[in-house]
Amino acid sequence: MPQPLKASASPVVVIGAGPIGLAAAAHLLERGLEPLVLEAGDGVATAVREWAHIRLFSPWQYDVDGAAERLLEPTGWVRPDGTSLPTGAELVTEYLEPLAATQALRDRIVLGARVVAVSRLGLDKTHGRERDEAPFLVRTIVDGRVVDHTARAVIDASGTWSQPNPLGQAGLPAPGEDVAAPFLLGPLPDVLGRDRERVAGRHALVVGSGHSAVNTLLALVALADDAPGTRITWAVRGASVSYGGGDADGLPARGELGAALREAVRAGRVELLRNAQVASLAPTGDALAVELVTPRGTERLVVDALAGATGFRPDLALLRELRLDLDPALEAPSRLAPLIDPDHHSCGTVPAHGADVLAHPDAGFFIVGMKSYGRAPTFLLATGYEQVRSIAAHLAGDERAARELQLELPETGVCSAAPPAIDADGTARIDAESGCCGAPEPALIGFPTGLLHGRSAT
């Protein structure tokens, strides 16, 4: 277990004012600790606003943090109907903006402060003597100026939205990807609204097999009903496609997504290309030529727009001067990685985990939320809320509360075995033959706020 904080006048810096970052601030305040939330955007939940048009597949009962709700209650705020499914826009306007505007939080959030580095005051990462006693140095850029903050601890909840995976093979950008930008729609385009004119009556290619891809494909199917000539091609890297748990999914809206897409493929409304890797991209006039490597050889598609739903990866550059313990494959905290590794665990029903699992050699530093999952695609908001509850308890010295983890996630309908147990030292026990899920195919499980953490099957 990491060591609790010693007394300090410095705040706990939280990087990012999204759902998990604001929940972290609420839990810190509840524990008598002073948070300072640094947000790069000009408003809270900047990433969520990018997919404001998306309806969540998790109802409100899973989308609101307990400590955040306790901050909101004195303002007269009432939680929306727990069974209804908010859009990203509603999550912001009905929950996150009111939370950020509470008297407790509004003066503790700094907007337009982009964190570019985290280190230890006076020490680079090569110096270990009395390192744990040194405060953190958090460097930001505000209006083009460098502004440094000292912190007694740092919670990185900056997410991964700004770091989409490239479209090419082997984790690398496809040749020509840099000049294809005018044809790229992003991971969650608004094809029924903002981006409609780019795809209506045209040929759209979607690359990826996660919920980002599913959401975009179903929106394109709806668009095709109203815009004749709209053609939809779906390319996945793997040989098989899982459509999720269907009726067995504890979140009905999530199960319905996979079922609807399966039917669209069967009906020929979506052309599915399996074992298709993007080899190159090349603008050709007012269209984009896409070369795909398939078992049949190299195939060429000419499309009008391409939505890359290939997942995300964490930005670790700002953490270069910290001593981190990250899994070399997933870039997630090493004790968390076995619980979320897509090669073994595709169902999303991850055991509760907190400060001990998320700790790093630099005491007092934690990565939480989507970024804590590195390159894995199964993060859920409720998981992040439990992460920051445990960390706040630990930082306040309440180790009993930090260890008493409680997290109830809805079943996905794709697991055939229980999730792994966590030993007292924070190590996960996994069945070496079947993994914790026993599911042979990657499942369409994703981040509940926007289905945005898609990952192509490999």
Short mmCIF file of C-alpha atoms in Angstrom, two decimals:
data_model
loop_
_atom_site.label_atom_id
_atom_site.label_comp_id
_atom_site.label_asym_id
_atom_site.label_seq_id
_atom_site.Cartn_x
_atom_site.Cartn_y
_atom_site.Cartn_z
CA MET A 1 0.00 0.00 0.00
CA PRO A 2 1.37 3.48 -0.83
CA GLN A 3 2.25 5.77 2.04
CA PRO A 4 -0.31 8.45 3.02
CA LEU A 5 0.52 12.12 2.63
CA LYS A 6 2.39 14.06 5.24
CA ALA A 7 1.00 17.42 6.32
CA SER A 8 1.46 20.08 3.66
CA ALA A 9 0.03 23.44 2.76
CA SER A 10 0.13 22.57 -0.95
CA PRO A 11 -3.04 21.38 -2.69
CA VAL A 12 -3.66 18.09 -4.40
CA VAL A 13 -3.52 18.90 -8.11
CA VAL A 14 -6.10 17.18 -10.29
CA ILE A 15 -5.33 17.23 -14.01
CA GLY A 16 -8.52 17.42 -16.04
CA ALA A 17 -12.03 18.69 -15.26
CA GLY A 18 -13.96 15.83 -16.81
CA PRO A 19 -16.31 13.47 -14.93
CA ILE A 20 -13.49 11.68 -13.08
CA GLY A 21 -11.43 14.80 -12.36
CA LEU A 22 -14.40 16.65 -10.87
CA ALA A 23 -15.35 13.56 -8.84
CA ALA A 24 -11.77 13.42 -7.53
CA ALA A 25 -12.04 17.05 -6.40
CA ALA A 26 -15.35 16.33 -4.66
CA HIS A 27 -13.89 13.37 -2.76
CA LEU A 28 -10.80 15.35 -1.76
CA LEU A 29 -12.94 18.14 -0.36
CA GLU A 30 -15.04 15.62 1.53
CA ARG A 31 -11.81 14.33 3.10
CA GLY A 32 -10.67 17.80 4.15
CA LEU A 33 -8.01 18.07 1.43
CA GLU A 34 -7.57 21.05 -0.85
CA PRO A 35 -7.94 20.28 -4.58
CA LEU A 36 -6.72 22.40 -7.46
CA VAL A 37 -8.20 21.29 -10.78
CA LEU A 38 -6.24 22.25 -13.90
CA GLU A 39 -8.22 22.04 -17.16
CA ALA A 40 -6.71 22.66 -20.58
CA GLY A 41 -10.01 23.61 -22.20
CA ASP A 42 -12.06 26.77 -21.84
CA GLY A 43 -14.79 24.88 -20.01
CA VAL A 44 -15.21 21.74 -17.94
CA ALA A 45 -15.62 18.39 -19.69
CA THR A 46 -13.97 19.57 -22.90
CA ALA A 47 -13.67 16.05 -24.31
CA VAL A 48 -17.29 15.18 -23.52
CA ARG A 49 -18.41 18.22 -25.49
CA GLU A 50 -16.67 16.74 -28.53
CA TRP A 51 -19.19 13.89 -28.53
CA ALA A 52 -22.14 15.80 -27.12
CA HIS A 53 -24.46 14.24 -29.73
CA ILE A 54 -23.86 10.69 -28.47
CA ARG A 55 -26.38 9.03 -26.15
CA LEU A 56 -24.78 7.03 -23.35
CA PHE A 57 -25.63 3.36 -22.99
CA SER A 58 -25.37 3.62 -19.20
CA PRO A 59 -28.30 5.27 -17.36
CA TRP A 60 -27.91 8.15 -14.93
CA GLN A 61 -27.68 5.78 -11.95
CA TYR A 62 -24.16 4.81 -13.12
CA ASP A 63 -23.10 8.28 -14.29
CA VAL A 64 -23.18 10.36 -11.09
CA ASP A 65 -20.49 10.14 -8.42
CA GLY A 66 -21.60 9.95 -4.78
CA ALA A 67 -19.39 12.72 -3.39
CA ALA A 68 -20.27 14.94 -6.34
CA GLU A 69 -23.96 14.40 -5.67
CA ARG A 70 -23.48 15.35 -2.01
CA LEU A 71 -21.88 18.62 -3.13
CA LEU A 72 -24.80 19.30 -5.44
CA GLU A 73 -27.65 18.50 -3.05
CA PRO A 74 -27.48 21.79 -1.06
CA THR A 75 -27.96 23.70 -4.33
CA GLY A 76 -31.32 22.06 -4.92
CA TRP A 77 -29.97 19.86 -7.66
CA VAL A 78 -31.97 16.70 -8.28
CA ARG A 79 -30.45 13.71 -10.01
CA PRO A 80 -32.19 13.02 -13.34
CA ASP A 81 -34.28 9.86 -13.63
CA GLY A 82 -31.86 7.06 -12.86
CA THR A 83 -33.13 4.85 -15.68
CA SER A 84 -32.90 7.43 -18.47
CA LEU A 85 -29.94 7.59 -20.85
CA PRO A 86 -28.32 11.02 -21.13
CA THR A 87 -26.50 12.36 -24.15
CA GLY A 88 -23.00 13.74 -23.73
CA ALA A 89 -24.52 17.23 -23.87
CA GLU A 90 -26.96 16.38 -21.09
CA LEU A 91 -24.20 14.91 -18.98
CA VAL A 92 -22.43 18.27 -19.21
CA THR A 93 -25.36 20.63 -18.78
CA GLU A 94 -27.36 18.64 -16.21
CA TYR A 95 -24.50 17.34 -14.08
CA LEU A 96 -20.94 18.47 -14.75
CA GLU A 97 -21.54 22.19 -15.25
CA PRO A 98 -23.72 22.46 -12.11
CA LEU A 99 -21.08 20.51 -10.18
CA ALA A 100 -18.28 22.80 -11.34
CA ALA A 101 -20.41 25.84 -10.43
CA THR A 102 -20.90 24.81 -6.79
CA GLN A 103 -19.44 27.17 -4.22
CA ALA A 104 -17.05 24.43 -3.11
CA LEU A 105 -15.52 23.85 -6.55
CA ARG A 106 -15.88 26.95 -8.71
CA ASP A 107 -12.83 28.76 -7.32
CA ARG A 108 -10.74 25.59 -7.31
CA ILE A 109 -10.90 25.01 -11.09
CA VAL A 110 -8.46 26.78 -13.42
CA LEU A 111 -9.54 26.77 -17.06
CA GLY A 112 -7.18 27.21 -19.97
CA ALA A 113 -4.31 25.67 -18.01
CA ARG A 114 -2.64 23.00 -20.11
CA VAL A 115 -0.37 20.75 -18.06
CA VAL A 116 2.85 20.08 -19.97
CA ALA A 117 4.99 18.44 -17.28
CA VAL A 118 4.88 16.92 -13.80
CA SER A 119 8.05 16.43 -11.75
CA ARG A 120 9.41 16.72 -8.20
CA LEU A 121 10.47 20.18 -7.07
CA GLY A 122 14.26 20.42 -7.47
CA LEU A 123 14.64 16.78 -8.57
CA ASP A 124 14.63 15.09 -11.93
CA LYS A 125 13.72 11.40 -12.07
CA THR A 126 17.32 10.24 -11.60
CA HIS A 127 17.47 11.61 -8.04
CA GLY A 128 15.93 9.38 -5.38
CA ARG A 129 17.22 10.71 -2.05
CA GLU A 130 14.34 12.20 -0.01
CA ARG A 131 12.27 12.15 -3.18
CA ASP A 132 9.01 11.30 -1.42
CA GLU A 133 9.36 14.36 0.81
CA ALA A 134 9.72 16.77 -2.12
CA PRO A 135 6.50 18.40 -3.37
CA PHE A 136 5.41 17.87 -6.95
CA LEU A 137 6.03 20.55 -9.54
CA VAL A 138 3.20 20.84 -12.06
CA ARG A 139 4.00 23.03 -15.05
CA THR A 140 1.19 24.57 -17.09
CA ILE A 141 0.87 26.87 -20.07
CA VAL A 142 -1.73 29.61 -19.56
CA ASP A 143 -2.22 32.20 -22.32
CA GLY A 144 1.21 31.34 -23.68
CA ARG A 145 2.91 31.81 -20.30
CA VAL A 146 4.53 29.20 -18.09
CA VAL A 147 2.78 28.90 -14.74
CA ASP A 148 4.15 26.43 -12.17
CA HIS A 149 2.22 24.94 -9.26
CA THR A 150 3.47 22.91 -6.32
CA ALA A 151 1.37 20.02 -5.06
CA ARG A 152 1.39 17.54 -2.21
CA ALA A 153 -0.05 14.91 -4.58
CA VAL A 154 -1.15 14.71 -8.20
CA ILE A 155 -4.12 12.87 -9.70
CA ASP A 156 -3.92 12.66 -13.49
CA ALA A 157 -7.46 12.42 -14.87
CA SER A 158 -6.63 13.96 -18.24
CA GLY A 159 -8.08 11.10 -20.27
CA THR A 160 -7.01 9.92 -23.72
CA TRP A 161 -9.40 11.73 -26.10
CA SER A 162 -6.61 13.90 -27.52
CA GLN A 163 -4.49 10.82 -28.36
CA PRO A 164 -6.38 8.63 -30.88
CA ASN A 165 -4.58 5.60 -32.18
CA PRO A 166 -3.35 5.86 -35.78
CA LEU A 167 -5.13 4.11 -38.64
CA GLY A 168 -2.17 2.15 -39.93
CA GLN A 169 -0.80 -1.27 -39.15
CA ALA A 170 1.33 -2.24 -36.15
CA GLY A 171 0.28 0.80 -34.12
CA LEU A 172 1.83 3.20 -36.63
CA PRO A 173 0.27 5.88 -38.83
CA ALA A 174 -0.58 4.73 -42.32
CA PRO A 175 1.56 6.29 -45.03
CA GLY A 176 -0.37 9.35 -46.17
CA GLU A 177 -2.39 9.63 -42.98
CA ASP A 178 -0.97 13.08 -42.31
CA VAL A 179 -2.21 14.50 -45.64
CA ALA A 180 -5.58 12.72 -45.43
CA ALA A 181 -6.85 15.02 -42.67
CA PRO A 182 -9.52 16.74 -44.85
CA PHE A 183 -11.22 13.36 -45.31
CA LEU A 184 -10.95 12.13 -41.72
CA LEU A 185 -14.04 12.45 -39.54
CA GLY A 186 -12.53 11.61 -36.16
CA PRO A 187 -13.56 8.82 -33.77
CA LEU A 188 -17.17 9.93 -33.13
CA PRO A 189 -18.40 12.17 -35.94
CA ASP A 190 -21.84 13.74 -35.78
CA VAL A 191 -23.01 12.31 -39.11
CA LEU A 192 -26.64 13.22 -38.43
CA GLY A 193 -25.78 16.81 -37.56
CA ARG A 194 -22.51 18.72 -37.79
CA ASP A 195 -20.86 16.32 -40.25
CA ARG A 196 -23.94 15.39 -42.27
CA GLU A 197 -22.92 17.14 -45.49
CA ARG A 198 -19.60 15.30 -45.53
CA VAL A 199 -21.27 11.88 -45.71
CA ALA A 200 -24.86 12.22 -46.94
CA GLY A 201 -25.19 10.47 -50.29
CA ARG A 202 -21.50 9.59 -50.21
CA HIS A 203 -19.26 6.62 -49.44
CA ALA A 204 -18.09 6.48 -45.83
CA LEU A 205 -15.54 4.03 -44.44
CA VAL A 206 -15.45 3.20 -40.72
CA VAL A 207 -12.31 1.52 -39.37
CA GLY A 208 -12.41 -0.17 -35.95
CA SER A 209 -14.53 -2.63 -34.00
CA GLY A 210 -15.30 -0.93 -30.68
CA HIS A 211 -18.33 1.05 -29.58
CA SER A 212 -17.09 4.16 -31.33
CA ALA A 213 -17.37 2.26 -34.60
CA VAL A 214 -20.76 0.79 -33.69
CA ASN A 215 -22.20 4.18 -32.82
CA THR A 216 -20.97 5.76 -36.06
CA LEU A 217 -22.13 2.84 -38.20
CA LEU A 218 -25.64 2.91 -36.77
CA ALA A 219 -25.84 6.66 -37.25
CA LEU A 220 -24.78 6.21 -40.88
CA VAL A 221 -27.47 3.56 -41.34
CA ALA A 222 -30.03 6.07 -40.05
CA LEU A 223 -28.62 8.71 -42.39
CA ALA A 224 -28.92 6.37 -45.36
CA ASP A 225 -32.67 6.14 -44.74
CA ASP A 226 -32.92 9.85 -45.41
CA ALA A 227 -30.07 10.35 -47.88
CA PRO A 228 -30.20 7.93 -50.83
CA GLY A 229 -26.83 6.93 -52.18
CA THR A 230 -25.15 6.82 -48.80
CA ARG A 231 -22.80 3.83 -48.86
CA ILE A 232 -21.27 2.36 -45.71
CA THR A 233 -18.17 0.17 -45.50
CA TRP A 234 -16.85 -1.22 -42.22
CA ALA A 235 -13.27 -2.51 -41.98
CA VAL A 236 -12.06 -4.51 -38.98
CA ARG A 237 -8.56 -5.84 -38.45
CA GLY A 238 -9.60 -9.17 -36.98
CA ALA A 239 -11.08 -12.29 -38.53
CA SER A 240 -14.10 -12.27 -36.21
CA VAL A 241 -16.49 -9.68 -34.88
CA SER A 242 -18.37 -9.89 -31.60
CA TYR A 243 -21.63 -7.98 -31.34
CA GLY A 244 -21.69 -8.00 -27.54
CA GLY A 245 -23.96 -9.68 -25.03
CA GLY A 246 -27.33 -8.83 -26.56
CA ASP A 247 -30.24 -9.60 -24.25
CA ALA A 248 -27.82 -10.87 -21.55
CA ASP A 249 -26.23 -7.43 -21.19
CA GLY A 250 -27.03 -5.73 -17.87
CA LEU A 251 -27.22 -2.42 -19.76
CA PRO A 252 -30.00 -3.02 -22.31
CA ALA A 253 -29.01 -0.06 -24.47
CA ARG A 254 -25.50 -1.49 -24.82
CA GLY A 255 -26.83 -4.90 -25.82
CA GLU A 256 -29.21 -3.35 -28.35
CA LEU A 257 -26.35 -1.57 -30.13
CA GLY A 258 -24.62 -4.80 -31.10
CA ALA A 259 -27.89 -6.45 -32.09
CA ALA A 260 -28.84 -3.53 -34.34
CA LEU A 261 -25.48 -3.53 -36.06
CA ARG A 262 -25.59 -7.29 -36.62
CA GLU A 263 -28.92 -6.89 -38.36
CA ALA A 264 -27.63 -4.02 -40.53
CA VAL A 265 -24.70 -6.18 -41.67
CA ARG A 266 -26.95 -9.15 -42.37
CA ALA A 267 -29.29 -6.95 -44.39
CA GLY A 268 -26.42 -5.69 -46.54
CA ARG A 269 -26.80 -2.12 -45.36
CA VAL A 270 -23.22 -2.20 -44.05
CA GLU A 271 -20.48 -3.88 -46.06
CA LEU A 272 -18.16 -5.66 -43.61
CA LEU A 273 -14.51 -6.25 -44.51
CA ARG A 274 -12.71 -8.59 -42.10
CA ASN A 275 -8.95 -9.01 -41.78
CA ALA A 276 -8.50 -5.59 -43.37
CA GLN A 277 -5.50 -3.46 -42.42
CA VAL A 278 -5.06 0.09 -43.69
CA ALA A 279 -1.85 0.10 -45.73
CA SER A 280 -1.93 3.65 -47.11
CA LEU A 281 -4.09 6.72 -47.67
CA ALA A 282 -3.86 9.07 -50.63
CA PRO A 283 -6.09 12.00 -51.57
CA THR A 284 -7.26 11.67 -55.15
CA GLY A 285 -9.15 14.72 -56.33
CA ASP A 286 -12.13 15.20 -54.06
CA ALA A 287 -11.95 11.64 -52.66
CA LEU A 288 -9.60 9.46 -50.62
CA ALA A 289 -7.95 6.30 -51.94
CA VAL A 290 -7.53 3.69 -49.22
CA GLU A 291 -5.31 0.66 -49.72
CA LEU A 292 -6.24 -2.27 -47.49
CA VAL A 293 -4.17 -5.41 -46.91
CA THR A 294 -6.51 -8.40 -46.77
CA PRO A 295 -6.10 -12.19 -47.04
CA ARG A 296 -6.91 -11.75 -50.75
CA GLY A 297 -4.09 -9.29 -51.23
CA THR A 298 -4.10 -5.51 -51.49
CA GLU A 299 -7.50 -3.96 -52.20
CA ARG A 300 -8.25 -0.36 -53.08
CA LEU A 301 -11.28 1.60 -51.93
CA VAL A 302 -12.15 5.14 -52.94
CA VAL A 303 -14.21 6.85 -50.27
CA ASP A 304 -15.46 10.32 -49.50
CA ALA A 305 -14.88 10.20 -45.75
CA LEU A 306 -13.19 7.95 -43.19
CA ALA A 307 -14.05 7.59 -39.50
CA GLY A 308 -11.16 6.13 -37.53
CA ALA A 309 -12.49 4.33 -34.45
CA THR A 310 -9.27 2.55 -33.59
CA GLY A 311 -9.12 3.50 -29.93
CA PHE A 312 -6.88 5.78 -27.90
CA ARG A 313 -3.58 5.78 -26.05
CA PRO A 314 -2.36 7.83 -23.06
CA ASP A 315 -0.19 10.91 -23.41
CA LEU A 316 2.78 10.03 -21.22
CA ALA A 317 5.09 12.81 -22.39
CA LEU A 318 4.04 15.16 -19.58
CA LEU A 319 4.96 12.46 -17.03
CA ARG A 320 8.47 11.84 -18.31
CA GLU A 321 10.22 13.13 -15.16
CA LEU A 322 8.20 10.91 -12.81
CA ARG A 323 9.05 7.40 -11.68
CA LEU A 324 6.19 5.31 -13.04
CA ASP A 325 5.35 1.63 -12.91
CA LEU A 326 3.53 0.99 -16.19
CA ASP A 327 2.77 -2.20 -18.05
CA PRO A 328 5.00 -2.25 -21.15
CA ALA A 329 2.17 -3.31 -23.44
CA LEU A 330 -0.94 -1.46 -22.22
CA GLU A 331 0.81 1.58 -20.70
CA ALA A 332 -1.50 1.19 -17.70
CA PRO A 333 -0.37 0.85 -14.06
CA SER A 334 1.30 -2.54 -13.88
CA ARG A 335 -0.98 -3.94 -11.17
CA LEU A 336 -4.08 -2.87 -13.08
CA ALA A 337 -2.99 -4.20 -16.47
CA PRO A 338 -3.82 -7.90 -15.83
CA LEU A 339 -7.40 -6.93 -14.97
CA ILE A 340 -8.02 -5.09 -18.23
CA ASP A 341 -5.73 -6.73 -20.79
CA PRO A 342 -7.91 -7.23 -23.91
CA ASP A 343 -6.03 -10.44 -24.71
CA HIS A 344 -7.46 -11.99 -21.54
CA HIS A 345 -10.31 -9.77 -20.39
CA SER A 346 -12.90 -8.39 -22.78
CA CYS A 347 -16.05 -8.20 -20.68
CA GLY A 348 -15.53 -4.92 -18.84
CA THR A 349 -16.58 -6.33 -15.45
CA VAL A 350 -13.35 -5.28 -13.73
CA PRO A 351 -12.93 -5.80 -9.98
CA ALA A 352 -12.92 -2.69 -7.83
CA HIS A 353 -9.46 -1.24 -7.47
CA GLY A 354 -8.06 1.82 -5.77
CA ALA A 355 -4.98 3.47 -4.36
CA ASP A 356 -2.91 0.31 -3.90
CA VAL A 357 -3.38 -0.96 -7.46
CA LEU A 358 -2.91 2.52 -8.98
CA ALA A 359 0.17 3.57 -6.99
CA HIS A 360 3.52 4.39 -8.64
CA PRO A 361 7.07 4.56 -7.27
CA ASP A 362 6.64 8.34 -7.00
CA ALA A 363 4.46 8.34 -3.88
CA GLY A 364 1.42 10.57 -4.12
CA PHE A 365 1.04 10.33 -7.89
CA PHE A 366 -1.90 8.48 -9.45
CA ILE A 367 -3.32 8.05 -12.96
CA VAL A 368 -7.09 7.57 -12.91
CA GLY A 369 -10.05 7.33 -15.24
CA MET A 370 -9.70 6.51 -18.91
CA LYS A 371 -5.98 7.26 -18.84
CA SER A 372 -5.42 4.66 -16.13
CA TYR A 373 -6.54 2.01 -18.63
CA GLY A 374 -3.77 2.97 -21.04
CA ARG A 375 -4.58 1.35 -24.37
CA ALA A 376 -7.29 -0.97 -23.02
CA PRO A 377 -10.84 -0.19 -24.17
CA THR A 378 -13.17 -1.25 -21.35
CA PHE A 379 -13.22 1.70 -18.93
CA LEU A 380 -16.50 2.59 -17.18
CA LEU A 381 -17.32 5.81 -15.33
CA ALA A 382 -18.35 3.97 -12.19
CA THR A 383 -14.91 2.36 -12.10
CA GLY A 384 -13.25 5.79 -12.16
CA TYR A 385 -15.47 7.11 -9.38
CA GLU A 386 -14.41 4.23 -7.14
CA GLN A 387 -10.75 4.81 -8.06
CA VAL A 388 -10.80 8.42 -6.87
CA ARG A 389 -12.87 7.64 -3.76
CA SER A 390 -10.19 5.18 -2.65
CA ILE A 391 -7.33 7.53 -3.53
CA ALA A 392 -8.86 10.43 -1.61
CA ALA A 393 -9.28 8.19 1.44
CA HIS A 394 -5.66 7.09 1.16
CA LEU A 395 -4.35 10.64 0.80
CA ALA A 396 -6.31 11.57 3.93
CA GLY A 397 -4.71 8.69 5.85
CA ASP A 398 -7.85 6.53 6.06
CA GLU A 399 -6.33 3.29 4.83
CA ARG A 400 -9.27 1.19 5.94
CA ALA A 401 -11.65 3.14 3.71
CA ALA A 402 -9.12 3.11 0.90
CA ARG A 403 -9.00 -0.69 0.98
CA GLU A 404 -12.76 -1.33 1.45
CA LEU A 405 -13.66 -1.21 -2.21
CA GLN A 406 -17.20 -1.55 -3.47
CA LEU A 407 -18.15 -1.50 -7.11
CA GLU A 408 -21.18 -3.07 -8.74
CA LEU A 409 -21.06 -3.07 -12.52
CA PRO A 410 -23.83 -4.41 -14.77
CA GLU A 411 -23.07 -7.69 -16.51
CA THR A 412 -22.16 -7.42 -20.17
CA GLY A 413 -23.47 -10.80 -21.25
CA VAL A 414 -20.14 -11.90 -22.77
CA CYS A 415 -18.30 -13.31 -19.75
CA SER A 416 -18.29 -17.03 -19.08
CA ALA A 417 -16.16 -16.91 -15.95
CA ALA A 418 -15.76 -14.78 -12.87
CA PRO A 419 -13.45 -11.76 -12.98
CA PRO A 420 -10.00 -12.22 -11.45
CA ALA A 421 -9.43 -11.92 -7.74
CA ILE A 422 -6.98 -9.38 -6.33
CA ASP A 423 -4.50 -10.59 -3.73
CA ALA A 424 -3.64 -8.58 -0.63
CA ASP A 425 -0.61 -7.10 -2.37
CA GLY A 426 -2.71 -5.83 -5.26
CA THR A 427 -1.78 -8.63 -7.68
CA ALA A 428 -4.49 -10.07 -9.94
CA ARG A 429 -4.94 -13.84 -10.19
CA ILE A 430 -5.88 -14.85 -13.74
CA ASP A 431 -6.58 -18.25 -15.27
CA ALA A 432 -3.66 -18.64 -17.64
CA GLU A 433 -5.65 -20.70 -20.17
CA SER A 434 -8.93 -18.87 -20.50
CA GLY A 435 -8.27 -15.46 -18.97
CA CYS A 436 -10.79 -13.98 -16.61
CA CYS A 437 -13.56 -13.88 -19.18
CA GLY A 438 -13.22 -17.05 -21.15
CA ALA A 439 -14.58 -15.07 -24.12
CA PRO A 440 -12.61 -15.97 -27.26
CA GLU A 441 -13.51 -12.84 -29.23
CA PRO A 442 -13.04 -9.16 -28.46
CA ALA A 443 -16.31 -7.78 -27.18
CA LEU A 444 -17.90 -4.49 -28.07
CA ILE A 445 -17.54 -3.00 -24.63
CA GLY A 446 -16.61 0.61 -24.12
CA PHE A 447 -16.56 3.75 -22.10
CA PRO A 448 -20.19 4.43 -21.10
CA THR A 449 -20.02 8.13 -21.79
CA GLY A 450 -19.99 8.11 -25.54
CA LEU A 451 -18.83 4.61 -26.46
CA LEU A 452 -15.66 6.35 -27.44
CA HIS A 453 -12.92 3.92 -26.49
CA GLY A 454 -13.23 1.59 -29.45
CA ARG A 455 -10.43 -0.79 -30.31
CA SER A 456 -10.00 -2.74 -33.49
CA ALA A 457 -9.83 -6.45 -33.04
CA THR A 458 -6.42 -7.92 -33.70
#
